[in-house]
Each structure stands twice: as structure tokens, then as C-alpha cells.
Amino acid sequence: MAELITYREAVAMALAQEMERDDTVYLIGEDVAAAGGVFKTTPGLLERFGERRVRDTPISEEAIVGAVMGAAMNGLRPVAEIMFSDFLATCWDLIANQIAKTRYMTDGQVALPLVIRTANGGGVRFGAQHSQSLENWAMSVPGLKVVAPSTPRDVIALMAASVRDPDPVIFFEHKGLFASRGEVPDGELVGRLGEASVVRSGSDATILALAAMVPKALQAADELSARGIEATVVDLRCLVPLDTRTILSAVAETGRVFTVEENPRLCGWGAEVVSIIVEEAFYDLDSPVVRITTDHIPLPASDILEDATIPSVTRIVDTVTRSLD
Amino acid sequence: MAELITYREAVAMALAQEMERDDTVYLIGEDVAAAGGVFKTTPGLLERFGERRVRDTPISEEAIVGAVMGAAMNGLRPVAEIMFSDFLATCWDLIANQIAKTRYMTDGQVALPLVIRTANGGGVRFGAQHSQSLENWAMSVPGLKVVAPSTPRDVIALMAASVRDPDPVIFFEHKGLFASRGEVPDGELVGRLGEASVVRSGSDATILALAAMVPKALQAADELSARGIEATVVDLRCLVPLDTRTILSAVAETGRVFTVEENPRLCGWGAEVVSIIVEEAFYDLDSPVVRITTDHIPLPASDILEDATIPSVTRIVDTVTRSLD
Amino acid sequence: MNVAAVAGPDLDTRLRIYRMMLEARRFEERSYQLFLEGLVKGTTHLGIGQEAVAAGFSAAMRADDLTFCTYRGHNHTLLRGAPPGRLMSELLGRSEGVCGGKGGSMHLTWAPTGAMGSYAIVGAHLPIAAGSAWAAVERGTGQVAVCFFGDGATNIGAFHEALNLAVVWDLPVVFVCENNLYMEYTPIGSVTAVERPAADRAAAYGLEGLLVDGNDPDVMYETASDAIALAREGGGPSLIEAITYRHGGHSRADPGTYRPDEEVRQWLARDPIPMYRTRLAGAGASEEQLGGIEQSVEAWIEAAVEEAKAAPEPSLDSIATEVWADGGSRWRN
Amino acid sequence: MNVAAVAGPDLDTRLRIYRMMLEARRFEERSYQLFLEGLVKGTTHLGIGQEAVAAGFSAAMRADDLTFCTYRGHNHTLLRGAPPGRLMSELLGRSEGVCGGKGGSMHLTWAPTGAMGSYAIVGAHLPIAAGSAWAAVERGTGQVAVCFFGDGATNIGAFHEALNLAVVWDLPVVFVCENNLYMEYTPIGSVTAVERPAADRAAAYGLEGLLVDGNDPDVMYETASDAIALAREGGGPSLIEAITYRHGGHSRADPGTYRPDEEVRQWLARDPIPMYRTRLAGAGASEEQLGGIEQSVEAWIEAAVEEAKAAPEPSLDSIATEVWADGGSRWRN
Ligand SMILES: Cc1ncc(C[n+]2csc(CCOP(=O)(O)OP(=O)(O)O)c2C)c(N)n1
Ligand SMILES: Cc1ncc(C[n+]2csc(CCOP(=O)(O)OP(=O)(O)O)c2C)c(N)n1
Ligand SMILES: [Mg+2]
Ligand SMILES: [Mg+2]
């Protein structure tokens, strides 16, 4: 029987599922244990798995990420929480230079099965340093897998896949989605990395979206449908590995492509996806590929300003409509 | 009378020119003073400007970058050296979250006229952690200007422009170019940020390149010419501001576009440029835009492997030839 | 603690400090109310209970000195001279806000009077403060930078790098750890290798470990005056650990229930504002003087709140301004 | 220094240590020659002069203990059991290299015997070593992690974070600062707030400050044994500062001329290898034993060099392998 749970609850369920299954799975981070996480994504785990496996850390992001790297080298499958994705910058050397490159530099001697989970994205009026969408930072670094689910079901399925993956995964949980609800089936749920999901089908245009942009793209597609435009919406779910097959076949079917990206424009994930489409499906395209992104600016804190900055349903609808005119 | 100098010498000349002109210009970094820099890019500056203005630091990248940020807030125009661009990761929070966002978050109250110079790029067999081409990291962060010159002349002109610029600039000096030579005119040299340079004109294809890829693109263009293909080569020089005018007009003239990027593929600067071209000059394109990049892997250390990984003249020639067949 | 009891400054200064603490307290109480009314969005981190640190320091600083603080920095920014109506407007995300609504509660800045920013990523501002002090030395301005941070910040790398650089370069910067015993929900003692997270580490930078009562405004004033004078005279940096307590939770989302009742009770009994009032009354301040200040602060805060409530919402055009010094946000030609 | 003179281990162990130092010395001398011959590309950072630290520790470690070192880590990696021919092959960028030519001089790793990597970005490996020790505790393996780093690394944030975490979590990790007085070209004393960059900071993590003679192999062996035993018994981390000296410059590009002649002379006179030879001779080692070791090491290094020179260049196919655990580098389906 399917259950209706929140995205936030799904995080704890996913971690519990994996920690139950495999006693080498550990969770560390700031306030993850006694407090159950500042976003309440890890409540109950301390009580269930004990203080050795669920552990609070000092405010030492380099030590946190370094610790999971070292532990992954020596037999654990650790999960670290970095409270806000913005703080990935404080331990970026450990992530981008050490974790991402170690397997390659050692020619496979050292495996790093670890997950770094982090609260990503805007819409909650936290301002420029606590609201960034940084999936593209991780995507740009060879050696990192990059996951960003949009539904509670995918949170569980992809977290399970990430924890079981033999490579390092950066797992982006979207702050704006924590309260959203969705169905999850009973029993163990394990997904696969690198599979996009076609969440809506239409023949006029393809909208590629990620994380919190997926529900917006879906809503936009409904409004477009009312205007007679039928759009396919693809939830990428994973940026590395990237499901180029699904992307390219959607492009082939519609000939018109839009990305909806929460990141600021320059070098966002959509830039990469567009460059792939243009290189490999150029002759399938009927019109310019259009990227709908946050402007290339830091995010303002004020609600009015923030809402007008991140791509909105209206902006998606208007952009698609205008382009198809 | 024009003088023939190395790219390496140009760095010190540029800094000397600006420090002579403006006594609020300071230089700090690891081994920049007494040793003249580990790449010998700053010799003589200590002797000429004294130990207050040219200062060695501890190995504390966050303190170095934080120091120039604080100093820029309080009346200096400081220049920091981060020895290798790979180490930008160790102070990425200060750069991406603080320096880039402060002017915006304070609504213009705080200006940050500072330059972070760093040795970038591969080809010198230093391995995965000392060879990265990371211009795209900086490009992806709103609030940073991004400069990457390919010639001694541009080193001087664009360094001067960067030091005088009222906004923070990340200035990438390419390790593989330090020993290269070029002419510089006598007297003060001051360029402008955001102007690409068309270094070769041809009507069959446009090759967009940056830094160490510019001489390779030029050499490839010569070889292509021998095969009857005439290529325009654009040296972007600056990623932010980006000279989209020059790019788009080259595209319009040739209809065929190639990027040559030293960065690993995903989310490289070329992805962004391609997405702009496709959005704004789609109907000028005669064929798929092709990106020639380092594969999406960390750089290997061995010379044989490294040479086969970074885009080579042969690969450029072959790719362009094959695409134009 | 190193400073047990101090004479304190003259009565005028003490009355000024009393007023400052009261302003900070009312400002934060009202901002919390406005939060509950749905006018302040996002999050807020209140310094209620910690006002003695902010007031003692602000009173001891020179007009052109520079303050660097954290997201828990309403009090510092206000007391260093930010206009209260515009500060409150920023919390409400209005166009008149000190940062035009772009900064928000965690990023209050008022550069005209030296409030050089509230920093929301733990530890980042320590090297920045050091850098501003470096510029002060080089330009010969005589300014001192004061950098406030929490106990939790002592475990992050930037703390270490900033302290070392400041000492090696002999910079006029005063580092002030407001040790309120907790990070967000986790007690500092449970994740720190030493008992006093700042004071016990001063020696690692060749500094004296200064541990003071952060709830005593006179102690804070004297401590601040000494450290600032030392820095101004070229004596280099100080590291001060002020023990204090936040009355509420970490942020608006936190009821603070992880704290033992008895601990909270004891600290509420050490509320710096009534304690100081009693002390000042004993030291010759008249009920009229004290009551006058209190009434005046009530009027002051009402005016600030009214101003903020009346302030217009920011124009959407402002989104694209001030990324660059040219006023705009264009990244291309 | 805390440890003035020690009895040292038994003669067999001492002869083993002598041999280890000699192996490290010859290995690095030959790698430098190969560099001059153009066979080693890129850069190399030699530990010539610092062998006593590596040998003393390696001799005291258990087979399954873990070593983390820096780009100046040929000696540690070798002495913890990396096959010499394959290690040299890595410097030559050959396919038989321990990392298949992908790592290079700065990234030597030989995981099968616990040489868990040479880290080329200063400070990064301290938290990683702590993490490996954490896993050792949780898995109950009884392993100890030993983490070597330079004096310069003591001023970077990761040092601070790693030390604090290791103490708070009581981890079996031994942090060893090889203080060779210089970073690249800059003397450590000119950029550090305390005289002893590691030992003077131990107290900031509740640790004892251990300052030892890094050129005395017996001292290093005893120090290592004590710290490792403590860690293995659950006594938590140690921080050791070993004073030593590199005979040459920072890297192949550096003639090291910034160092006073007299200083270099004095340290060359304290070369740990001849010093130790004299000591062992005095302690009953026969000329035959010592000479036997020396001859055997000469043969050993020639074999390693020959093996490396004969090793094939890596195949270009190997470029795209081992980004991921599936052996490949595909980022798409
Ligand atoms: C680098 C970093 N890590 C984590 C956080 C999330 N965070 C915000 S405040 C806080 C607690 C800080 O505690 P402390 O330094 O004691 O200051 P206090 O809030 O008590 O004033 C944390 C963990 C952050 N902002 N920055
Ligand atoms: C974070 C970082 N900053 C700078 C460098 C460049 N660098 C490489 S070695 C070195 C000096 C290190 O000195 P020390 O820690 O004393 O070690 P030693 O080389 O003396 O063994 C520097 C600055 C680096 N590799 N990483
Ligand atoms: Mg606190
Ligand atoms: Mg050293």
C-alpha cells in the first residue's frame, strides 16, 4: 500500500532503510543526531541506530568531508551532511580535488563509496549565501556523481542507489521541496542513478528540469496545454551519470527544447545539456534551444525579489509560448 | 619600440606598472616576495616596492583571500596570488560566497576592487591536482570577472585593466604559456575587459579558444588552411564580461563553430558559449557546434597520457576536418 | 575569568550603554513579533541576552572603527550606527532596507558607520576583518577592526588562519568570541577539544587567553577599551572569549528545548539589562534618568517599526542592480 | 625537545632502520638523477635528509596501519612497502607505476600495504587520515593512522579542523609534523605566530606538545612506538613535531639558495645516515653487517631503476579508465 509522505520524511526513511541493511553505513554532520537535523531530515536516526552511527560534528566542514573520505577508504560507507549546499564551498578542496580525483590518481587502488547530502536551492528567503542551486559545481568536476531528486519517492530510491554506489555521490536535497508530499510504495525502494524520468508527454516541446523546477515545469505544461501546447517534461534526476538517451529521444520527438534551471545562467547544467543536444541532435531541432534560468546574479533575500528571480511558472509558460509563436 | 618578452615576465611588468602608478596596489601570496614567486612571475617587485607592498604569507589560502577582501573594503586595491588555480578550492567560500556576492548583498555599499591571480592549466606533468583549467568555476559564479590571457601583451594590458577594475577579478595565468614570448610596445599598456580578439580570419569555420588553447587553435588553423579550410580563430581573453558580439558575428560569418577548451567537458565555458550561440544565432548555424575539450576525467600525470588528454593541434585539425566533410 | 570586577566607565557612558542594550533588546523583540506577524520572512537569529557584548564594544569604539559580525548581528549593526528604521526595513525586505532588501536578516550591513557586514557562513569574516585591519595599517588610518563570532566558529579552519595571520602581521583587529554555550542545537563542549573554545587556544597564536563575563556591560566596555587601545597603539590583535547566553533558540525555527531548564533559568536571572539597571541605580542613576531612557527607547522603536512598515516593497528593477560597480548586472557586451 | 636521548630498539631493528634510511636515500638520489636525465617529468620533492622520520615510523608501525603523507613522500610510501621498481616506474610515468602513470611523483599510493596516498594540496590529508582512523575504530580493526605533513601545513585551516575532530572523537591517529624549517622558499618562522608551529599548538587541542629530534632514528622509533601504542590502546591522537632538514631545495626547480650556508653546513653535518652508522658501529654492529646492508641496497636500487627503465609506457587506453568503480569514465548512458 502506498503511503503519502513528505520529501523531508523521505530523507530519514531512505537513510534508515540503508542503515538497517548495511551496518557500515554511518551518518555524520552538524546537528544531525540529537537535533534530527536543522531541516528535520534525520529525526529518529540517532535513537534507532545509536550515537556511534549517527554523530554530531563540530562546525568543521573540511573535517566532516575529510572524515568520510578517510572512512570510505577504510571500509565504511559513510554519509555526510553539509547543512546548506552553499557550504560545499568551505570544503570544496576536499570534494573537488581529493574525493573526486583519488580513484583516478591511484589507478583504482582507492575506492570511495560515500555520499555527501546537502540542502540546496532557494525560495525560502535565506538570501544569497543560503539559497544557491549548485548542482553545476559538482557536475563540472570529473569523478563526482550528482543526484537531485524532485519527489519523496525519488529521494528514497536515489538515496538508496547513492549509498550503494561504489563511487562518491553529491546528493542535493531541495529546501523548497522539503514540505512537499508524494506517494511511496511499501517495502524497500532502490532506484538507479542515471535514469531521467519522463513525467509528462507532449509532442510540441520538451522541457528539461531538475529538482524544484520539475513541479514548476509540470504546472507550466498544464497551463501550456490549456493554450494548446503539449509539452514533454523530463525530470533529469541525475546529472552524472546523465541520461542523454532519454534527453535526445525527447528532443527527436518534439524538435523544440527548453531547460528550466534554478542556477544562475553561466555554466549551468542546462548549458552542458544544450551543448550535447546541439552536437548530437542538431538536425532534430526545429528552433533555438532556450534556457530559462535564474539571471546571472546572486539571489536577493526579499521574497518579492527572490520570487521574481528564480524561474517561475509564468516565465516558463511565457517563454515557451513566445518561442513557439 | 616593441620588446620581446615572456608571458612570465609580463606578469611582473604588469604588476610593476600598476604598483608604480597607484600606491594602494599591494601584492600578497605564498613566496611572492623574497623568492619572486614559485613560477618566477614576481621577481624584483619586493626590491622595487618594499616589504610592505609585496608580502609573503603563510600557507593559509582563506586568510590570503579574506585579507584582500577586507583590504579592498577599506581602501586598498590588493592583488593576491593563489599559487595554483587548483587551490582556489581551498578558499572557494571566500571567493564564491563572500567576494562575489558582497556588493550585491549590500546593495552597492561595499566595493571590492581586488584581483586574485593564479597559475592555471596543464601540460607540465604536475598531475590532477596542479593542472586544472578552472576558468569555468569562476565563470559560474555571478559577481566575479574572469580573465585568461594568451599572450604577454594581453597579460600586461588585461592585468592593468583588472587592477583598475572596481570589481573583483579572477586572473588566470597559464602555466604552459609562462615561457612563451611575445611583443609588447613601450610605455603604459592598459586593455579593456570583455573584448575578445579575432586573431585569425577565415570564412569556413570559427574556432573559439582561450589561454593555452589559442596558440594550438592558431596552429591548427594553419594546418587546416593547408587542407583548404580557412578558419577564424577568436581568443576570448575574458569570460566575464563575455564579448558575445564578437562571438556572434564570427558565427554569422562562418556558420560553423568549434570551441577548444582545456577544461574537462561538463559545464566548461564552451558549454555556455554554445548555449548562447544556439539561442541567439541558431539560424546562422550550418552544422552542429562541436566542442573540443579535455575528456571528463582528472588529468593524468604521465607526459604521454597528459598530452593525449588535453586538446591537441591534431585533434583540432581532425575534428574540424571531419565535421566539415 | 580574567577580568573579575571592574570600576566601569563614567555614569554618562554607562547610561549610554544601558540605552544601547535596551535599543538592541527592543529592536530584536519587535523584529520577532514582526516575524510572527509574517512581515519578516526567511529566518532571524536573535541576540537577546547577549546585548552587553555589543553595547560594551560599540560604546568603546571610535566612529571610524570597523565591525564585522555574524547573522546574529542585528545588535552589532544597530549599535554601530545603522539607522533603525532602515535596518528594520531590511528585515521586512523593503526597498528602504539598508541593503535594499537584497541582504535580509543574515546580511545586515551599514558601511557608512563602519558596520561592515553580518556574515552568514561561519568563520569567513575572521580573515576579512584581519584584511580590513591590514588596510588600516597600510593607509595609516588608525582604525581598529572588531570581529564578533560564535563559539562554534572556533572549530572552523578560517578561525585558525585568521588568528595566525593577524598575529604575524601584527594587525589592529580584536577577535571576540561570543560563547553562548551552543552552536545551533549542539553544545559547544561536546565537539571541542578544549574547555574554553577561544581562550584555551589563544596561546596557539602567541596571545593571552582572555575570558570575560559577557553579560557584564562594564566588563565588556573595559575589555573592549583595553583591546582596542592596544590594537590602535600597534600592539596587535587580541582574542577575547565572552561568556554569554541567548535567551531564545538559535533561530526563529528553534524553541531551544535542548537546553536544561535550570540552565535557562539561571541565565535569565543574569539578564544583562535588569542587572545593569540595578547596578546603575546603585551607582547614582536616578529613576528619572533610567525611566527616561526606557520611555525614549519605546518611542524610538515604535518609530522604527512604523517607518519599516510604511516602507515600499522593492521594485523588481532593483533585482538586476549592483552586481557590478557600474550599477548593473550585465555579464556580456 | 621532549625526548632528549633514548635507548633505542634492539640491534636488529636498528639495522633494519639503517637499511630503510639508506633505501629511501638511494631511491631519491636516483630519482633525481633520472630527473636530470629527462626520464622523470614534472616535478619531484625529495626528502633527502629527512629519512629518520620515515624510517623510525615505518619500523614502528604494524603491517595494517595506514600512512598518509605529502608530495614529499617518496620515502614514506617506499618504506611502508610499495614495490621499489613500480614506485620508480610511477615517477617515470610508466604503465607499471603504482598508479599506472596517472598519479606521478606527487601522488604515490600503494594501498595494499597501507600507503594510503601522498597528498599534494597542503593540509588536506589531515582530516582524511582522521577519517580512516575513525573507520578503524568503528570496524574494530585496531589500525592506527599516521599522518605526516610539513611545518607549513600547520597554518592551514584543515590542520585545525582535523586536530580538533581527532581529539573530540578520540581517534587512533598520529599527526607528525616534519618541521624542516622552510615551506617552499619562505622560513616557517616568518609566517607563524608561535616558535614551534606544531608543538606550541598542541595545547589548543588538549594535547601534549611533543618536540623531537627528527634526525635521530632511535628517537623517532621510540616516539612513534609510544604514540602508536597510545592510539592503539584507545588513548587517542598525538601531535609530534620532528625537527629535521631537507638537504636540497623544495623541488627540482629550487637550488635552495635562500638558506644561509652555515645553516646548511650544520645540518649536513647532522645527516641522519652517517650519524646513525657511527652510532650503530659503536653499539656493536660490525663493519660487515653495515657494509653488507650498503651493498645490498646498491643492488636493490639498481634493480628498481632497471625495472622502471624497462617498464613500458602506458597505453593511451588507460587514460579513460578508473574514474569510476566500473573501471571506466562514462558520464552518460
Ligand atoms: C560554514 C558553516 N557551517 C554551518 C553553518 C550553519 N550554522 C549557522 S549558525 C550555526 C551555529 C553557529 O554557532 P556559533 O558559532 O556558536 O554562533 P551562535 O549561533 O551561537 O551565535 C551553524 C552550524 C554555517 N552558517 N556556516
Ligand atoms: C593549499 C596549498 N597551498 C600551497 C601549496 C603549494 N605548496 C606546495 S608545497 C608548499 C610548501 C609546504 O611546506 P611544508 O608544509 O613545510 O612542507 P615541506 O615542503 O617543507 O615538506 C607549498 C606552499 C599547496 N600545495 N597547497
Ligand atoms: Mg554559540
Ligand atoms: Mg617545511
GROMACS .gro file of N, CA, C and O in nm, chain A residues 185-222:
model
  152
  185PRO      N    1   0.579   0.356  -0.227
  185PRO     CA    2   0.527   0.221  -0.206
  185PRO      C    3   0.584   0.162  -0.077
  185PRO      O    4   0.686   0.209  -0.027
  186ASP      N    5   0.519   0.063  -0.026
  186ASP     CA    6   0.573  -0.009   0.089
  186ASP      C    7   0.698  -0.087   0.049
  186ASP      O    8   0.720  -0.118  -0.068
  187GLY      N    9   0.778  -0.116   0.147
  187GLY     CA   10   0.892  -0.204   0.123
  187GLY      C   11   1.014  -0.131   0.073
  187GLY      O   12   1.012  -0.009   0.052
  188GLU      N   13   1.120  -0.205   0.054
  188GLU     CA   14   1.246  -0.147   0.011
  188GLU      C   15   1.233  -0.082  -0.126
  188GLU      O   16   1.165  -0.133  -0.215
  189LEU      N   17   1.297   0.032  -0.138
  189LEU     CA   18   1.290   0.106  -0.263
  189LEU      C   19   1.433   0.138  -0.305
  189LEU      O   20   1.508   0.201  -0.229
  190VAL      N   21   1.473   0.092  -0.421
  190VAL     CA   22   1.610   0.119  -0.467
  190VAL      C   23   1.604   0.158  -0.614
  190VAL      O   24   1.557   0.081  -0.698
  191GLY      N   25   1.651   0.277  -0.643
  191GLY     CA   26   1.650   0.324  -0.782
  191GLY      C   27   1.783   0.301  -0.850
  191GLY      O   28   1.869   0.229  -0.800
  192ARG      N   29   1.796   0.362  -0.966
  192ARG     CA   30   1.923   0.356  -1.038
  192ARG      C   31   1.968   0.496  -1.072
  192ARG      O   32   1.887   0.579  -1.115
  193LEU      N   33   2.097   0.521  -1.055
  193LEU     CA   34   2.150   0.651  -1.094
  193LEU      C   35   2.157   0.658  -1.246
  193LEU      O   36   2.183   0.558  -1.312
  194GLY      N   37   2.131   0.776  -1.300
  194GLY     CA   38   2.149   0.794  -1.443
  194GLY      C   39   2.026   0.763  -1.526
  194GLY      O   40   2.037   0.742  -1.646
  195GLU      N   41   1.911   0.764  -1.460
  195GLU     CA   42   1.788   0.746  -1.537
  195GLU      C   43   1.698   0.867  -1.517
  195GLU      O   44   1.649   0.891  -1.407
  196ALA      N   45   1.677   0.941  -1.622
  196ALA     CA   46   1.583   1.052  -1.616
  196ALA      C   47   1.441   0.995  -1.619
  196ALA      O   48   1.421   0.878  -1.648
  197SER      N   49   1.346   1.081  -1.589
  197SER     CA   50   1.208   1.034  -1.586
  197SER      C   51   1.123   1.127  -1.672
  197SER      O   52   1.127   1.249  -1.656
  198VAL      N   53   1.051   1.067  -1.765
  198VAL     CA   54   0.961   1.148  -1.848
  198VAL      C   55   0.832   1.162  -1.769
  198VAL      O   56   0.754   1.067  -1.759
  199VAL      N   57   0.811   1.278  -1.707
  199VAL     CA   58   0.699   1.290  -1.616
  199VAL      C   59   0.572   1.340  -1.686
  199VAL      O   60   0.464   1.343  -1.626
  200ARG      N   61   0.585   1.375  -1.811
  200ARG     CA   62   0.469   1.419  -1.888
  200ARG      C   63   0.508   1.408  -2.034
  200ARG      O   64   0.623   1.437  -2.070
  201SER      N   65   0.415   1.371  -2.119
  201SER     CA   66   0.448   1.358  -2.260
  201SER      C   67   0.364   1.452  -2.345
  201SER      O   68   0.245   1.470  -2.321
  202GLY      N   69   0.430   1.510  -2.442
  202GLY     CA   70   0.361   1.601  -2.534
  202GLY      C   71   0.447   1.613  -2.658
  202GLY      O   72   0.567   1.588  -2.653
  203SER      N   73   0.389   1.653  -2.767
  203SER     CA   74   0.467   1.648  -2.891
  203SER      C   75   0.517   1.784  -2.938
  203SER      O   76   0.590   1.792  -3.037
  204ASP      N   77   0.480   1.891  -2.869
  204ASP     CA   78   0.517   2.023  -2.919
  204ASP      C   79   0.651   2.075  -2.870
  204ASP      O   80   0.716   2.155  -2.937
  205ALA      N   81   0.689   2.035  -2.750
  205ALA     CA   82   0.813   2.090  -2.692
  205ALA      C   83   0.860   1.997  -2.582
  205ALA      O   84   0.781   1.925  -2.522
  206THR      N   85   0.989   2.003  -2.555
  206THR     CA   86   1.046   1.928  -2.443
  206THR      C   87   1.098   2.027  -2.340
  206THR      O   88   1.173   2.119  -2.374
  207ILE      N   89   1.056   2.008  -2.216
  207ILE     CA   90   1.107   2.091  -2.107
  207ILE      C   91   1.191   2.002  -2.018
  207ILE      O   92   1.143   1.902  -1.964
  208LEU      N   93   1.319   2.039  -2.003
  208LEU     CA   94   1.410   1.962  -1.918
  208LEU      C   95   1.424   2.035  -1.786
  208LEU      O   96   1.456   2.154  -1.783
  209ALA      N   97   1.399   1.963  -1.676
  209ALA     CA   98   1.401   2.031  -1.547
  209ALA      C   99   1.464   1.943  -1.441
  209ALA      O  100   1.486   1.822  -1.461
  210LEU      N  101   1.495   2.004  -1.329
  210LEU     CA  102   1.563   1.935  -1.220
  210LEU      C  103   1.507   1.984  -1.087
  210LEU      O  104   1.478   2.103  -1.071
  211ALA      N  105   1.491   1.894  -0.993
  211ALA     CA  106   1.459   1.928  -0.853
  211ALA      C  107   1.336   2.019  -0.845
  211ALA      O  108   1.231   1.987  -0.901
  212ALA      N  109   1.347   2.133  -0.779
  212ALA     CA  110   1.229   2.218  -0.758
  212ALA      C  111   1.173   2.275  -0.887
  212ALA      O  112   1.060   2.326  -0.888
  213MET      N  113   1.249   2.269  -0.995
  213MET     CA  114   1.197   2.319  -1.121
  213MET      C  115   1.105   2.217  -1.187
  213MET      O  116   1.032   2.252  -1.280
  214VAL      N  117   1.107   2.094  -1.139
  214VAL     CA  118   1.020   1.993  -1.200
  214VAL      C  119   0.872   2.022  -1.175
  214VAL      O  120   0.793   2.029  -1.270
  215PRO      N  121   0.831   2.042  -1.049
  215PRO     CA  122   0.689   2.077  -1.031
  215PRO      C  123   0.651   2.205  -1.103
  215PRO      O  124   0.539   2.218  -1.154
  216LYS      N  125   0.742   2.300  -1.111
  216LYS     CA  126   0.709   2.422  -1.184
  216LYS      C  127   0.692   2.394  -1.333
  216LYS      O  128   0.601   2.446  -1.398
  217ALA      N  129   0.780   2.311  -1.385
  217ALA     CA  130   0.769   2.277  -1.527
  217ALA      C  131   0.640   2.202  -1.554
  217ALA      O  132   0.573   2.225  -1.657
  218LEU      N  133   0.601   2.116  -1.462
  218LEU     CA  134   0.476   2.041  -1.479
  218LEU      C  135   0.356   2.133  -1.478
  218LEU      O  136   0.265   2.122  -1.560
  219GLN      N  137   0.358   2.226  -1.383
  219GLN     CA  138   0.246   2.321  -1.376
  219GLN      C  139   0.243   2.406  -1.503
  219GLN      O  140   0.136   2.432  -1.559
  220ALA      N  141   0.361   2.447  -1.547
  220ALA     CA  142   0.367   2.525  -1.670
  220ALA      C  143   0.312   2.442  -1.788
  220ALA      O  144   0.239   2.495  -1.873
  221ALA      N  145   0.346   2.316  -1.790
  221ALA     CA  146   0.299   2.230  -1.900
  221ALA      C  147   0.146   2.222  -1.899
  221ALA      O  148   0.082   2.222  -2.005
  222ASP      N  149   0.088   2.217  -1.780
  222ASP     CA  150  -0.058   2.217  -1.773
  222ASP      C  151  -0.115   2.346  -1.830
  222ASP      O  152  -0.212   2.345  -1.907
   0.00000   0.00000   0.00000
